[in-house]
């Protein structure tokens, strides 16, 4: 298994509010986490870093290796992170209302457990096919599901960035959890909407399944998003399930 990730400010933003990292626990299992922060001033990047680092610290001291335990862990620890971000936002006036998306994968031998809140996505690339594993927690996706708008309308909707769920709220956070099998030569892509709003799934698939190194694929996904306009921060975390672990 090889893991590469890269984050870029894009072409139109003053700061990068995305954050990603990879962590190992006491059983040698990897946790890949990506977050896309929101909020004025420095609040968005504070929220995303708190989410990733908070989950990473908790994972590093755990020894989880079973999917059911990892699922329980995600629910518990994302709630902890949610409360910490909410407290930070209420304590510091300039950070009031800050929040973040989260998409994370606990990589457990032949399976992985996904957790997500918000509109950052996970895709599985298997035998030349790309499949979205997460469902956007967004206003536009709700309108799409109820048939009020078409996919074409969704792509250019003025409220495209309005989330129905994010981390950093008062009370209990609802986290989507799913378990998936992975096979040799599969790819798992975690990304912020700075990629998916700029680059089609067809282009993403072509890059991921090309003959380049994993690092070059990651860089090309970022470059293509910037060439398309780079309207937002762009973060790509790409995992190739092949060979020995090599983050």
CSV table of C-alpha atoms in Angstrom, one decimal:
chain,number,residue,atom,x,y,z
A,1,UNK,CA,0.0,0.0,0.0
A,2,UNK,CA,1.2,3.4,-0.9
A,3,UNK,CA,-0.2,6.8,0.2
A,4,UNK,CA,0.3,10.2,-1.2
A,5,UNK,CA,-1.4,13.5,-0.4
A,6,UNK,CA,-1.1,17.1,-1.4
A,7,UNK,CA,-3.0,20.3,-0.7
A,8,UNK,CA,-3.0,23.5,-2.7
A,9,UNK,CA,-4.4,27.0,-2.0
A,10,UNK,CA,-5.9,27.2,-5.6
A,11,UNK,CA,-6.2,30.3,-7.7
A,12,UNK,CA,-8.7,32.4,-6.0
A,13,UNK,CA,-8.4,32.0,-2.2
A,14,UNK,CA,-6.2,34.0,0.2
A,15,UNK,CA,-5.5,31.0,2.5
A,16,UNK,CA,-5.7,27.3,2.5
A,17,UNK,CA,-8.5,26.0,4.9
A,18,UNK,CA,-8.0,22.4,3.8
A,19,UNK,CA,-5.8,20.0,5.9
A,20,UNK,CA,-4.9,16.3,5.5
A,21,UNK,CA,-2.6,13.8,7.1
A,22,UNK,CA,-1.9,10.1,7.7
A,23,UNK,CA,-1.4,8.4,11.0
A,24,UNK,CA,-0.4,5.0,12.3
A,25,UNK,CA,-1.8,3.3,15.4
A,26,UNK,CA,-0.2,0.8,17.8
A,27,UNK,CA,-1.3,-2.2,15.6
A,28,UNK,CA,0.4,-0.6,12.5
A,29,UNK,CA,-3.0,0.3,10.9
A,30,UNK,CA,-3.2,3.6,9.0
A,31,UNK,CA,-5.7,6.4,9.3
A,32,UNK,CA,-6.0,8.8,6.4
A,33,UNK,CA,-8.0,12.0,7.2
A,34,UNK,CA,-8.9,15.0,5.1
A,35,UNK,CA,-10.8,18.1,6.3
A,36,UNK,CA,-12.1,21.2,4.5
A,37,UNK,CA,-12.6,24.1,7.0
A,38,UNK,CA,-15.0,27.0,6.9
A,39,UNK,CA,-15.3,30.3,8.7
A,40,UNK,CA,-13.9,33.8,8.4
A,41,UNK,CA,-10.5,35.1,9.3
A,42,UNK,CA,-8.3,32.1,10.3
A,43,UNK,CA,-11.2,30.0,11.7
A,44,UNK,CA,-11.5,27.6,8.8
A,45,UNK,CA,-7.9,26.4,8.8
A,46,UNK,CA,-8.0,26.2,12.7
A,47,UNK,CA,-11.1,23.9,12.5
A,48,UNK,CA,-9.7,21.6,9.8
A,49,UNK,CA,-6.4,21.3,11.6
A,50,UNK,CA,-8.1,20.6,14.9
A,51,UNK,CA,-10.2,17.9,13.3
A,52,UNK,CA,-7.3,16.1,11.6
A,53,UNK,CA,-4.8,16.4,14.4
A,54,UNK,CA,-7.4,15.5,17.1
A,55,UNK,CA,-8.4,12.3,15.3
A,56,UNK,CA,-4.8,11.5,14.5
A,57,UNK,CA,-3.7,11.9,18.1
A,58,UNK,CA,-6.5,9.6,19.3
A,59,UNK,CA,-5.7,7.0,16.5
A,60,UNK,CA,-2.0,7.0,17.3
A,61,UNK,CA,-2.6,5.8,20.9
A,62,UNK,CA,-5.2,3.2,19.9
A,63,UNK,CA,-4.6,-0.4,18.8
A,64,UNK,CA,-7.7,-0.9,16.7
A,65,UNK,CA,-7.6,-3.4,13.8
A,66,UNK,CA,-11.2,-4.6,13.6
A,67,UNK,CA,-13.8,-2.8,11.3
A,68,UNK,CA,-16.6,-2.9,13.9
A,69,UNK,CA,-14.4,-1.3,16.6
A,70,UNK,CA,-13.1,1.3,14.1
A,71,UNK,CA,-16.7,2.3,13.2
A,72,UNK,CA,-17.4,2.8,16.9
A,73,UNK,CA,-14.1,4.7,17.3
A,74,UNK,CA,-15.0,7.1,14.5
A,75,UNK,CA,-18.4,7.9,16.0
A,76,UNK,CA,-16.9,8.6,19.4
A,77,UNK,CA,-13.9,10.5,18.3
A,78,UNK,CA,-15.6,12.7,15.7
A,79,UNK,CA,-18.1,13.7,18.4
A,80,UNK,CA,-15.1,14.6,20.6
A,81,UNK,CA,-13.6,16.7,17.8
A,82,UNK,CA,-17.0,18.3,17.1
A,83,UNK,CA,-17.3,19.4,20.7
A,84,UNK,CA,-13.7,20.8,20.8
A,85,UNK,CA,-14.2,22.8,17.7
A,86,UNK,CA,-17.5,24.2,18.9
A,87,UNK,CA,-15.9,25.2,22.3
A,88,UNK,CA,-13.1,26.9,20.4
A,89,UNK,CA,-15.6,28.8,18.3
A,90,UNK,CA,-17.6,30.0,21.3
A,91,UNK,CA,-14.6,30.9,23.3
A,92,UNK,CA,-13.0,33.1,20.6
A,93,UNK,CA,-15.3,35.6,19.0
A,94,UNK,CA,-13.3,35.8,15.8
A,95,UNK,CA,-13.8,32.1,15.3
A,96,UNK,CA,-17.5,32.0,16.0
A,97,UNK,CA,-19.4,29.6,13.7
A,98,UNK,CA,-16.3,27.9,12.4
A,99,UNK,CA,-16.6,24.3,11.2
A,100,UNK,CA,-15.2,21.7,8.9
A,101,UNK,CA,-16.0,18.7,6.8
A,102,UNK,CA,-14.3,15.4,7.5
A,103,UNK,CA,-13.7,12.4,5.3
A,104,UNK,CA,-11.5,9.7,6.9
A,105,UNK,CA,-10.5,6.1,6.2
A,106,UNK,CA,-9.2,3.5,8.7
A,107,UNK,CA,-7.2,1.1,6.5
A,108,UNK,CA,-7.5,-2.4,8.1
A,109,UNK,CA,-5.8,-5.1,5.9
A,110,UNK,CA,-8.4,-6.2,3.3
A,111,UNK,CA,-11.0,-3.7,4.4
A,112,UNK,CA,-11.4,0.0,5.2
A,113,UNK,CA,-13.9,1.9,7.2
A,114,UNK,CA,-15.0,5.3,6.0
A,115,UNK,CA,-16.4,8.1,8.1
A,116,UNK,CA,-17.6,11.4,6.7
A,117,UNK,CA,-19.4,14.6,7.5
A,118,UNK,CA,-20.0,17.3,4.9
A,119,UNK,CA,-19.2,17.4,1.1
A,120,UNK,CA,-15.6,16.1,1.0
A,121,UNK,CA,-15.7,12.8,-0.9
A,122,UNK,CA,-14.3,9.3,-1.1
A,123,UNK,CA,-14.0,7.4,-4.3
A,124,UNK,CA,-13.0,3.8,-4.9
A,125,UNK,CA,-11.3,3.0,-8.3
A,126,UNK,CA,-11.7,-0.8,-9.0
A,127,UNK,CA,-11.0,-2.5,-12.3
A,128,UNK,CA,-11.1,0.7,-14.2
A,129,UNK,CA,-14.4,1.9,-12.7
A,130,UNK,CA,-14.8,4.9,-10.4
A,131,UNK,CA,-17.5,4.8,-7.7
A,132,UNK,CA,-18.4,7.5,-5.2
A,133,UNK,CA,-18.6,6.0,-1.7
A,134,UNK,CA,-19.8,9.1,0.2
A,135,UNK,CA,-23.0,11.2,-0.2
A,136,UNK,CA,-22.6,14.9,0.0
A,137,UNK,CA,-24.3,16.5,3.0
A,138,UNK,CA,-25.3,19.6,1.1
A,139,UNK,CA,-28.4,21.6,0.2
A,140,UNK,CA,-27.8,21.0,-3.5
A,141,UNK,CA,-27.6,17.2,-3.0
A,142,UNK,CA,-30.9,17.3,-1.1
A,143,UNK,CA,-32.5,19.2,-4.0
A,144,UNK,CA,-31.0,16.7,-6.4
A,145,UNK,CA,-32.3,13.7,-4.4
A,146,UNK,CA,-35.9,15.1,-4.3
A,147,UNK,CA,-35.8,15.8,-8.0
A,148,UNK,CA,-36.2,19.5,-7.6
A,149,UNK,CA,-33.1,20.1,-9.7
A,150,UNK,CA,-31.1,18.1,-12.3
A,151,UNK,CA,-27.5,17.1,-12.2
A,152,UNK,CA,-26.7,19.8,-14.7
A,153,UNK,CA,-28.4,22.4,-12.5
A,154,UNK,CA,-26.6,21.1,-9.4
A,155,UNK,CA,-23.2,21.6,-11.1
A,156,UNK,CA,-23.8,25.4,-11.4
A,157,UNK,CA,-26.1,26.0,-8.5
A,158,UNK,CA,-25.4,29.3,-6.6
A,159,UNK,CA,-25.8,27.6,-3.2
A,160,UNK,CA,-23.5,24.7,-4.1
A,161,UNK,CA,-21.3,25.3,-1.0
A,162,UNK,CA,-24.2,25.3,1.5
A,163,UNK,CA,-23.8,22.3,3.8
A,164,UNK,CA,-26.5,20.5,5.7
A,165,UNK,CA,-24.0,18.8,8.1
A,166,UNK,CA,-20.6,19.9,9.3
A,167,UNK,CA,-18.3,19.3,12.3
A,168,UNK,CA,-18.3,22.1,14.9
A,169,UNK,CA,-22.0,22.2,15.9
A,170,UNK,CA,-23.7,22.3,19.3
A,171,UNK,CA,-24.9,18.9,20.4
A,172,UNK,CA,-24.5,15.5,18.7
A,173,UNK,CA,-23.0,15.2,15.3
A,174,UNK,CA,-24.3,12.5,12.9
A,175,UNK,CA,-21.4,10.7,11.1
A,176,UNK,CA,-21.9,8.5,8.1
A,177,UNK,CA,-19.9,5.2,8.5
A,178,UNK,CA,-19.5,2.5,6.0
A,179,UNK,CA,-17.2,-0.5,5.5
A,180,UNK,CA,-15.7,-1.6,2.2
A,181,UNK,CA,-13.5,-4.3,0.8
A,182,UNK,CA,-10.3,-3.4,-1.1
A,183,UNK,CA,-8.4,-5.6,-3.5
A,184,UNK,CA,-5.0,-5.5,-4.9
A,185,UNK,CA,-4.5,-2.6,-7.3
A,186,UNK,CA,-7.6,-0.7,-6.1
A,187,UNK,CA,-7.3,3.0,-5.4
A,188,UNK,CA,-9.0,5.0,-2.7
A,189,UNK,CA,-9.3,8.8,-3.3
A,190,UNK,CA,-10.2,11.2,-0.6
A,191,UNK,CA,-10.6,14.8,-1.8
A,192,UNK,CA,-12.1,18.2,-1.0
A,193,UNK,CA,-14.7,19.8,-3.2
A,194,UNK,CA,-12.0,22.0,-4.7
A,195,UNK,CA,-11.2,19.0,-6.9
A,196,UNK,CA,-14.6,17.6,-7.6
A,197,UNK,CA,-16.2,21.1,-8.4
A,198,UNK,CA,-13.4,21.6,-11.0
A,199,UNK,CA,-12.6,18.2,-12.5
A,200,UNK,CA,-15.0,15.6,-14.0
A,201,UNK,CA,-15.1,12.1,-12.7
A,202,UNK,CA,-14.0,10.9,-16.2
A,203,UNK,CA,-10.8,13.0,-16.0
A,204,UNK,CA,-10.2,11.9,-12.4
A,205,UNK,CA,-10.5,8.3,-13.4
A,206,UNK,CA,-8.1,8.7,-16.4
A,207,UNK,CA,-5.4,10.3,-14.2
A,208,UNK,CA,-5.7,7.7,-11.4
A,209,UNK,CA,-5.5,4.8,-13.8
A,210,UNK,CA,-2.6,6.3,-15.8
A,211,UNK,CA,0.9,4.9,-15.8
A,212,UNK,CA,2.4,7.7,-13.7
A,213,UNK,CA,3.7,7.3,-10.2
A,214,UNK,CA,1.3,7.8,-7.4
A,215,UNK,CA,3.0,11.1,-6.5
A,216,UNK,CA,2.7,12.4,-10.0
A,217,UNK,CA,-1.0,11.4,-10.2
A,218,UNK,CA,-1.7,13.4,-7.0
A,219,UNK,CA,0.1,16.4,-8.4
A,220,UNK,CA,-1.7,16.1,-11.8
A,221,UNK,CA,-5.1,16.1,-10.1
A,222,UNK,CA,-4.2,19.3,-8.3
A,223,UNK,CA,-2.8,20.9,-11.5
A,224,UNK,CA,-5.9,20.0,-13.5
A,225,UNK,CA,-8.2,21.6,-10.9
A,226,UNK,CA,-6.1,24.7,-11.0
A,227,UNK,CA,-6.1,24.8,-14.8
A,228,UNK,CA,-9.9,24.6,-14.7
A,229,UNK,CA,-10.0,27.7,-12.6
A,230,UNK,CA,-8.8,26.7,-9.1
A,231,UNK,CA,-11.9,28.3,-7.5
A,232,UNK,CA,-11.2,26.7,-4.1
A,233,UNK,CA,-8.5,25.1,-2.0
A,234,UNK,CA,-7.7,21.6,-3.5
A,235,UNK,CA,-6.7,18.6,-1.4
A,236,UNK,CA,-6.1,15.1,-2.8
A,237,UNK,CA,-5.2,12.0,-0.7
A,238,UNK,CA,-4.6,9.0,-2.9
A,239,UNK,CA,-4.1,5.4,-1.6
A,240,UNK,CA,-2.9,2.5,-3.8
A,241,UNK,CA,-3.6,-0.9,-2.4
A,242,UNK,CA,-0.6,-2.7,-3.6
A,243,UNK,CA,2.6,-4.1,-2.0
A,244,UNK,CA,4.0,-3.2,1.3
A,245,UNK,CA,2.7,-0.2,3.3
A,246,UNK,CA,4.6,2.9,2.1
A,247,UNK,CA,2.9,6.2,3.3
